[in-house]
Coordinates of C-alpha atoms in Angstrom, one line a residue:
X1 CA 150.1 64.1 102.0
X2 CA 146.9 65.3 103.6
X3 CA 144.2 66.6 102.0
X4 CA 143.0 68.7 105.2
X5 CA 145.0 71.1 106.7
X6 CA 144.7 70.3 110.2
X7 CA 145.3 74.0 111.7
X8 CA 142.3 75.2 109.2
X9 CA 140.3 72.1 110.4
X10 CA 140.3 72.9 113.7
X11 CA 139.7 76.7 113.0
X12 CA 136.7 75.5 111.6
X13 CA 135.4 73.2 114.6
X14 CA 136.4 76.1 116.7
X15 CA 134.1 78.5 114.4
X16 CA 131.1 76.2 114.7
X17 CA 131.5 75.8 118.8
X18 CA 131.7 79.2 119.0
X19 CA 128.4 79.9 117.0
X20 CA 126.6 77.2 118.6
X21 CA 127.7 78.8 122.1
X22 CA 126.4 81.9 120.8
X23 CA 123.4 81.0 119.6
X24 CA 123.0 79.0 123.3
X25 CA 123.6 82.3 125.2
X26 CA 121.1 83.8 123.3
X27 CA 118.4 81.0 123.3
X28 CA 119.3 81.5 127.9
X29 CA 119.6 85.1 128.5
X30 CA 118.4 87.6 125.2
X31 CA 114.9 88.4 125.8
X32 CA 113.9 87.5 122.2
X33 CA 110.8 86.1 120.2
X34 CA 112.2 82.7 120.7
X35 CA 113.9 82.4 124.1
X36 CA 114.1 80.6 127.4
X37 CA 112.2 84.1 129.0
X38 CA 109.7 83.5 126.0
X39 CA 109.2 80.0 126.7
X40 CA 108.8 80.6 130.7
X41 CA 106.3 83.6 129.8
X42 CA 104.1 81.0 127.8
X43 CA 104.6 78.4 130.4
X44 CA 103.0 80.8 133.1
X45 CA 100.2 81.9 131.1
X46 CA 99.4 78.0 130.3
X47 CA 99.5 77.0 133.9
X48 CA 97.1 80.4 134.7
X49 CA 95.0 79.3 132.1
X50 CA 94.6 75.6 133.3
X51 CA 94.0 77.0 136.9
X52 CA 91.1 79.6 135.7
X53 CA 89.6 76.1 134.1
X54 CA 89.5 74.5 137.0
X55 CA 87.7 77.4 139.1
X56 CA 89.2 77.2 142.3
X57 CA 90.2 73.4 142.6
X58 CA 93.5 72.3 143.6
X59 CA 95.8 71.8 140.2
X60 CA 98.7 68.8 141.2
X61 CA 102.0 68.8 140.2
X62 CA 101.2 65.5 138.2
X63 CA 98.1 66.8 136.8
X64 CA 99.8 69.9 135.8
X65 CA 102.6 68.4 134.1
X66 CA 100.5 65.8 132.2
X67 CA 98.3 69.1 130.9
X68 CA 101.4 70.8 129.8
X69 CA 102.8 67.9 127.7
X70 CA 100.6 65.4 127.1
X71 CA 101.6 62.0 126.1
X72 CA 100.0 62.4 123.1
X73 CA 102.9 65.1 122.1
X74 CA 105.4 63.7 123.7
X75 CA 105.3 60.5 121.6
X76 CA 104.8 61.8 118.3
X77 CA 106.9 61.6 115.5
X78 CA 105.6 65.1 114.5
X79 CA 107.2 66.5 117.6
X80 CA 110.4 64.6 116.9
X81 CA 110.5 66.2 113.3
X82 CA 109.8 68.9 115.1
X83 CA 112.9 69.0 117.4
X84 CA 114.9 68.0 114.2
X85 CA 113.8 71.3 112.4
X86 CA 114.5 73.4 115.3
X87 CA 118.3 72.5 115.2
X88 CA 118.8 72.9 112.1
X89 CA 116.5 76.2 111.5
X90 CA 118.1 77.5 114.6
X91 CA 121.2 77.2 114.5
X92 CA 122.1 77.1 110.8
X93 CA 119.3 78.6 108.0
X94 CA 120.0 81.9 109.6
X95 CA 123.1 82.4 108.5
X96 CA 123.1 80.1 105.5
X97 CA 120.6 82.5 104.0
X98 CA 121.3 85.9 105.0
X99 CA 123.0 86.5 101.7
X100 CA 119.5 85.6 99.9
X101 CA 117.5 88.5 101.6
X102 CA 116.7 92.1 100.8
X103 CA 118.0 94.8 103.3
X104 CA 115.4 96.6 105.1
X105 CA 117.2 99.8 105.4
X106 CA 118.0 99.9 101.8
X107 CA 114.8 99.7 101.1
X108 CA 113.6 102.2 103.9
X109 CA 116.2 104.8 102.9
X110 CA 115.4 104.4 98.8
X111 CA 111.8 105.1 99.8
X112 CA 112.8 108.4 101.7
X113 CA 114.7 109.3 99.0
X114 CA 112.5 108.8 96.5
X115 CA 109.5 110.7 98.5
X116 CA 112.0 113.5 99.2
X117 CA 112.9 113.5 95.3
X118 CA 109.5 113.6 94.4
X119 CA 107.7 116.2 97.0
X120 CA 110.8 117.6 98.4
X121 CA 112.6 116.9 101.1
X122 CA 110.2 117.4 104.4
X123 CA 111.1 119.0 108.1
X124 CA 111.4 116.8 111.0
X125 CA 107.7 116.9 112.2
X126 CA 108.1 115.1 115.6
X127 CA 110.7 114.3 117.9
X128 CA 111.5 111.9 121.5
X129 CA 108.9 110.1 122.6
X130 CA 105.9 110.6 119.9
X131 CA 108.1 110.1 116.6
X132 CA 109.5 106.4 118.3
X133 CA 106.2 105.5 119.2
X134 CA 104.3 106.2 116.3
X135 CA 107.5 105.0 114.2
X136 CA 107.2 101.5 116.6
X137 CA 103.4 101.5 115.7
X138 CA 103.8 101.5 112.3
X139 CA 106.6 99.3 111.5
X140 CA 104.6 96.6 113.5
X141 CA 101.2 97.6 111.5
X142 CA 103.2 96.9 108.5
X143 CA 104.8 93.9 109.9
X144 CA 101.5 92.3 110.1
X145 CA 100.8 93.3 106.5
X146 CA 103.7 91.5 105.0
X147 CA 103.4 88.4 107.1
X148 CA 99.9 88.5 105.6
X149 CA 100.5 89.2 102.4
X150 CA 103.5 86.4 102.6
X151 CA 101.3 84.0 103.9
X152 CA 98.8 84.9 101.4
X153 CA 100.7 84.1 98.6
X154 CA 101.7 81.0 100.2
X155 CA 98.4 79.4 100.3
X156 CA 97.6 80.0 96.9
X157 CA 100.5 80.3 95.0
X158 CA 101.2 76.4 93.8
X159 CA 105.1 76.3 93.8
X160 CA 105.1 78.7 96.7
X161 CA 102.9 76.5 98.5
X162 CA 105.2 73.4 98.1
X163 CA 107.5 75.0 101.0
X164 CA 105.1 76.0 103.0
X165 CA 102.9 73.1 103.2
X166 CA 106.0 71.7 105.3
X167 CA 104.9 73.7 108.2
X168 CA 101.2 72.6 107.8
X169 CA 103.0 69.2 108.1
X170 CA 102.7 69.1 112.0
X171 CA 100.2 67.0 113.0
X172 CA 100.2 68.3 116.8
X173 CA 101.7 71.6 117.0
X174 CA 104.1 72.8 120.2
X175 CA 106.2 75.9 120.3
X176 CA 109.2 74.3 118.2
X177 CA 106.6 74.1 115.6
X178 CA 107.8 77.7 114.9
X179 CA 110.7 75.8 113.1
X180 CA 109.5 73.7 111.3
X181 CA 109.8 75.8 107.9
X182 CA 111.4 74.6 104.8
X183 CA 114.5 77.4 103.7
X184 CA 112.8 79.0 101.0
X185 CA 109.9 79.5 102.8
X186 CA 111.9 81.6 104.7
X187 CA 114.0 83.3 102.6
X188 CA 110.3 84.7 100.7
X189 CA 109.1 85.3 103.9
X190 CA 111.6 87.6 105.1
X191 CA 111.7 89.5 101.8
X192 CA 108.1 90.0 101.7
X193 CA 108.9 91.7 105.2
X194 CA 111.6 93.5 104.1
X195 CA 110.0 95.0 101.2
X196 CA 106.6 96.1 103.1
X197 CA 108.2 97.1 106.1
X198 CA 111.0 98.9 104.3
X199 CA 108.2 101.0 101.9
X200 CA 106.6 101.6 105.4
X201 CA 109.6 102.8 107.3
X202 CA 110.7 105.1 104.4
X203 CA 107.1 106.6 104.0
X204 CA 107.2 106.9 107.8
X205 CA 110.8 108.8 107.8
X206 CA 109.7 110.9 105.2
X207 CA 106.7 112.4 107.5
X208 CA 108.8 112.0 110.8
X209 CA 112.4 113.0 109.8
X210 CA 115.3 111.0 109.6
X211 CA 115.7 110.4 113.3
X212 CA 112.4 109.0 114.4
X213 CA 113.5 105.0 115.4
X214 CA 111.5 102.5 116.5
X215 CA 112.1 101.0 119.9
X216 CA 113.2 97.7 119.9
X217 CA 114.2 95.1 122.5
X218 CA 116.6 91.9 121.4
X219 CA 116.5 93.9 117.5
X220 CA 112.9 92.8 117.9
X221 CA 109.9 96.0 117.7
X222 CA 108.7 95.7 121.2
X223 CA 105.0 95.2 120.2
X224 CA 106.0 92.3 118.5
X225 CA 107.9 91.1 121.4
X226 CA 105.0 91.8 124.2
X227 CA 102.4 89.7 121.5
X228 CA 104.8 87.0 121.0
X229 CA 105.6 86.9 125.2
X230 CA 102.2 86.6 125.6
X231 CA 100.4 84.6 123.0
X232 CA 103.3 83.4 120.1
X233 CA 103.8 79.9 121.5
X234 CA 100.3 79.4 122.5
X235 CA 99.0 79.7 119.3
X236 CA 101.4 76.7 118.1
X237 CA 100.0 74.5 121.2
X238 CA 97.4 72.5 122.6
X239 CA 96.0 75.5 124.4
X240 CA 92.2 76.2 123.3
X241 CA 92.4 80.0 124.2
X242 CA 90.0 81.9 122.1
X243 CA 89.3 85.5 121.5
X244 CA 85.5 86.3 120.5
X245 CA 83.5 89.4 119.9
X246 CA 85.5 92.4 118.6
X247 CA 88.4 90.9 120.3
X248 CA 88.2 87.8 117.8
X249 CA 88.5 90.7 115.0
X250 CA 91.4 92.5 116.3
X251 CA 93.6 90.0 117.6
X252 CA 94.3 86.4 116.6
X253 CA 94.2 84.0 119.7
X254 CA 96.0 80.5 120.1
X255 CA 92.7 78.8 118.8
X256 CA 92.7 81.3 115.6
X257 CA 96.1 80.1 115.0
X258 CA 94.8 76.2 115.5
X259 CA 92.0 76.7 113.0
X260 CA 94.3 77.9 110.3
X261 CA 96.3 74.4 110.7
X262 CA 92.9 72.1 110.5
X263 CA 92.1 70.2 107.9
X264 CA 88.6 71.0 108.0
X265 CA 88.0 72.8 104.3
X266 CA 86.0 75.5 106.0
X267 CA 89.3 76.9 107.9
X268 CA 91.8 76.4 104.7
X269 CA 93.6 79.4 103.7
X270 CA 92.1 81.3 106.9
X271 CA 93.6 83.5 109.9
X272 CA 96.4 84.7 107.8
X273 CA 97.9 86.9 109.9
X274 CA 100.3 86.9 112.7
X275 CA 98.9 88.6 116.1
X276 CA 96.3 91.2 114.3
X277 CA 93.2 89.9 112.9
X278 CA 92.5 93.3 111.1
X279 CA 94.0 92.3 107.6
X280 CA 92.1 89.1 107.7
X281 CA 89.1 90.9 108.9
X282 CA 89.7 93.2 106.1
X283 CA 90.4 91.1 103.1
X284 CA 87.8 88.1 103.9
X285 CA 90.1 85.8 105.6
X286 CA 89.3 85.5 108.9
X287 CA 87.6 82.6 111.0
X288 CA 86.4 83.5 114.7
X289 CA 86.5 80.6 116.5
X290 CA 84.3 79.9 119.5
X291 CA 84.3 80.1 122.8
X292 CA 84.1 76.0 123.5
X293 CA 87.3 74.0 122.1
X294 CA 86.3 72.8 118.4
X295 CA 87.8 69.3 117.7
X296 CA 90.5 69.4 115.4
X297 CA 92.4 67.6 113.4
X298 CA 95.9 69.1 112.0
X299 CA 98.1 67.9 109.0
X300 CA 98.1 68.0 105.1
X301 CA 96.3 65.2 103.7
X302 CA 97.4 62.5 102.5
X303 CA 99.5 62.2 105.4
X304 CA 102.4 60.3 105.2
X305 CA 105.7 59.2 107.3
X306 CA 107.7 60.9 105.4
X307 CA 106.8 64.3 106.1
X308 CA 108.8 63.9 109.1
X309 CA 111.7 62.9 107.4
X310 CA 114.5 64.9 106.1
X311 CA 114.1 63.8 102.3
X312 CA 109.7 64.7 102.9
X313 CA 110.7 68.1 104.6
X314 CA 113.7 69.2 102.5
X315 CA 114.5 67.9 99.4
X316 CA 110.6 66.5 98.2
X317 CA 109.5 70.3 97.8
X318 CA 112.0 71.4 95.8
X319 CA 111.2 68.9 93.0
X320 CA 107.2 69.3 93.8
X321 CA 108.2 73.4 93.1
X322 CA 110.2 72.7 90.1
X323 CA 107.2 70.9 88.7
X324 CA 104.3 73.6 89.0
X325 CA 107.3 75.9 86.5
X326 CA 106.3 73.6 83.8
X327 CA 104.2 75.3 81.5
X328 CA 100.9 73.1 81.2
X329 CA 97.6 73.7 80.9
X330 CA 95.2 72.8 83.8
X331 CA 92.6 69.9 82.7
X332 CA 89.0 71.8 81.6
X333 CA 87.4 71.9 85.1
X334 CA 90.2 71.1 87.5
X335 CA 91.0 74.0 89.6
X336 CA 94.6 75.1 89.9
X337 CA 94.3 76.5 93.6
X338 CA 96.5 74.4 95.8
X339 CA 94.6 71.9 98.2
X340 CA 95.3 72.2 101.8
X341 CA 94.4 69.5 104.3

């Protein structure tokens, strides 16, 4: 007798296909954060970048090509883990997860509700164009906030830090370096989000009425989406672009980005936020960088193979997590605050 049905087996395989096709068409044709029209945008602003460096002289094929991808990424084993986590954060932590996060418009709608209980319910005060444009302004303002305060809490939080410190694993960082997060990173990541961006959303309905909505492209706000067309990948890339002056304070370039991953000390737990620089600007975090490329070095020392591995990216930080639950007091003069290399 068997022990599989093989009618429901195949319903299966055919369930998996089907996602993976989906998830394909998307990756080719939605105009997402992460998507073939992403990845082209970045690509186009790297090769306009190399030409403005060479100032006027002719930019080969081969010398183009060996700028975009040098071998030094190419042949790393931190690309290849990499590649690994992009599969499976791709195509399967979305939905294994989904169960494990708070609803935004739960949250958004308790909020109104609450305000309205509390001061009375409020008329619509704008409508069209101004109430979806200043409800797309603040949505994004306070999706900046949570990813800071996420990332925040991720730096110096020990067992929070556990997952996270798998990103800060790459030791040359590329656009699929976006995946390379451990599950529970995510699932507190997009919590904190849901949270801040829900209290912000009902707060905003509340002033605006009930039919302000954002605009959004892809189920993406399209402020987000422009920052991340223009500067997302870069800032996970070989790509010294830096922003100076008041621009440095405002917005958070590629080479921001790149300092936060260095193992320098001076850069640890700095440029915290996503594409604005006004929370780290705000609350002490941020780092300008300069205008000439700053040699860095990227990883979490000690470094070690098996960070690259499936047992050093997934299964290790769980147990190093369980162990900072134990109750047990620090030794007298040895600080607590999670090191970052």
């Amino acid at each position: 007798m068997s022990l599989v049905d093989p009618t429901q087996f195949m319903q299966l395989v055919a369930a998996v296909l089907s996602l993976i096709a989906d998830k394909l068409v998307t990756l080719a044709l939605s105009p997402g954060t992460f998507s073939l029209a992403s990845l082209l945008s970045a690509l186009c602003i790297a090769t306009l970048f190399l030409g403005l460096k060479r100032r006027g002289r002719p930019l080969r094929p081969r010398v183009l090509l060996r700028a975009l991808f040098p071998r030094r990424l190419r042949r790393s084993r931190s690309t290849r883990a990499d590649i690994a986590f992009f599969f499976f954060t791709f195509f399967l932590v979305g939905i294994l997860i989904s169960w494990a996060v708070l609803s935004f418009h739960v949250i958004d709608n308790a909020t109104d509700e609450l305000l309205a209980a509390t001061f009375g319910a409020q008329p619509p005060r704008l409508a069209g164009w101004t109430a979806t444009g200043l409800m797309t302004l603040v949505l994004f303002v306070a999706y900046e906030l949570g990813y800071w305060i996420d990332h925040y809490l991720s730096h110096n939080v020990p067992f929070l830090w556990e997952f996270h410190k798998v990103h800060h694993t790459a030791e040359v960082l590329s656009p699929l370096t976006n995946f390379r997060v451990h599950p529970i990173d995510t699932i507190v990541f997009h919590n904190v989000l849901a949270v801040v961006m829900g209290v912000a959303g009902g707060a905003a309905h509340f002033l605006l009425g009930r039919g302000a909505a954002p605009f959004d492209i892809a189920n993406s706000n399209v402020i987000v989406l422009a920052f991340f067309f223009l500067i997302g990948h870069l800032q996970h890339s070989h790509f010294w672009i830096a922003f100076t002056g008041v621009w440095g304070r405002v917005i958070l370039s590629p080479a921001h980005h790149q300092i936060h991953h260095s193992t320098d000390s001076a850069h640890f737990n700095k440029n915290l936020g996503s594409f604005l620089a006004i929370w780290d600007w705000m609350f002490g975090t941020l780092h300008v960088p300069s205008k000439q490329r700053q040699k860095l070095d990227f990883g979490v020392e000690p470094k070690g193979q098996d960070a690259h591995t499936v047992t050093g990216g997934l299964i290790a930080p769980v147990f190093r997590a369980a162990s900072h639950l134990r109750h047990r007091e620090p030794e007298r003069g040895v600080s607590t605050e999670p090191r970052r290399a």
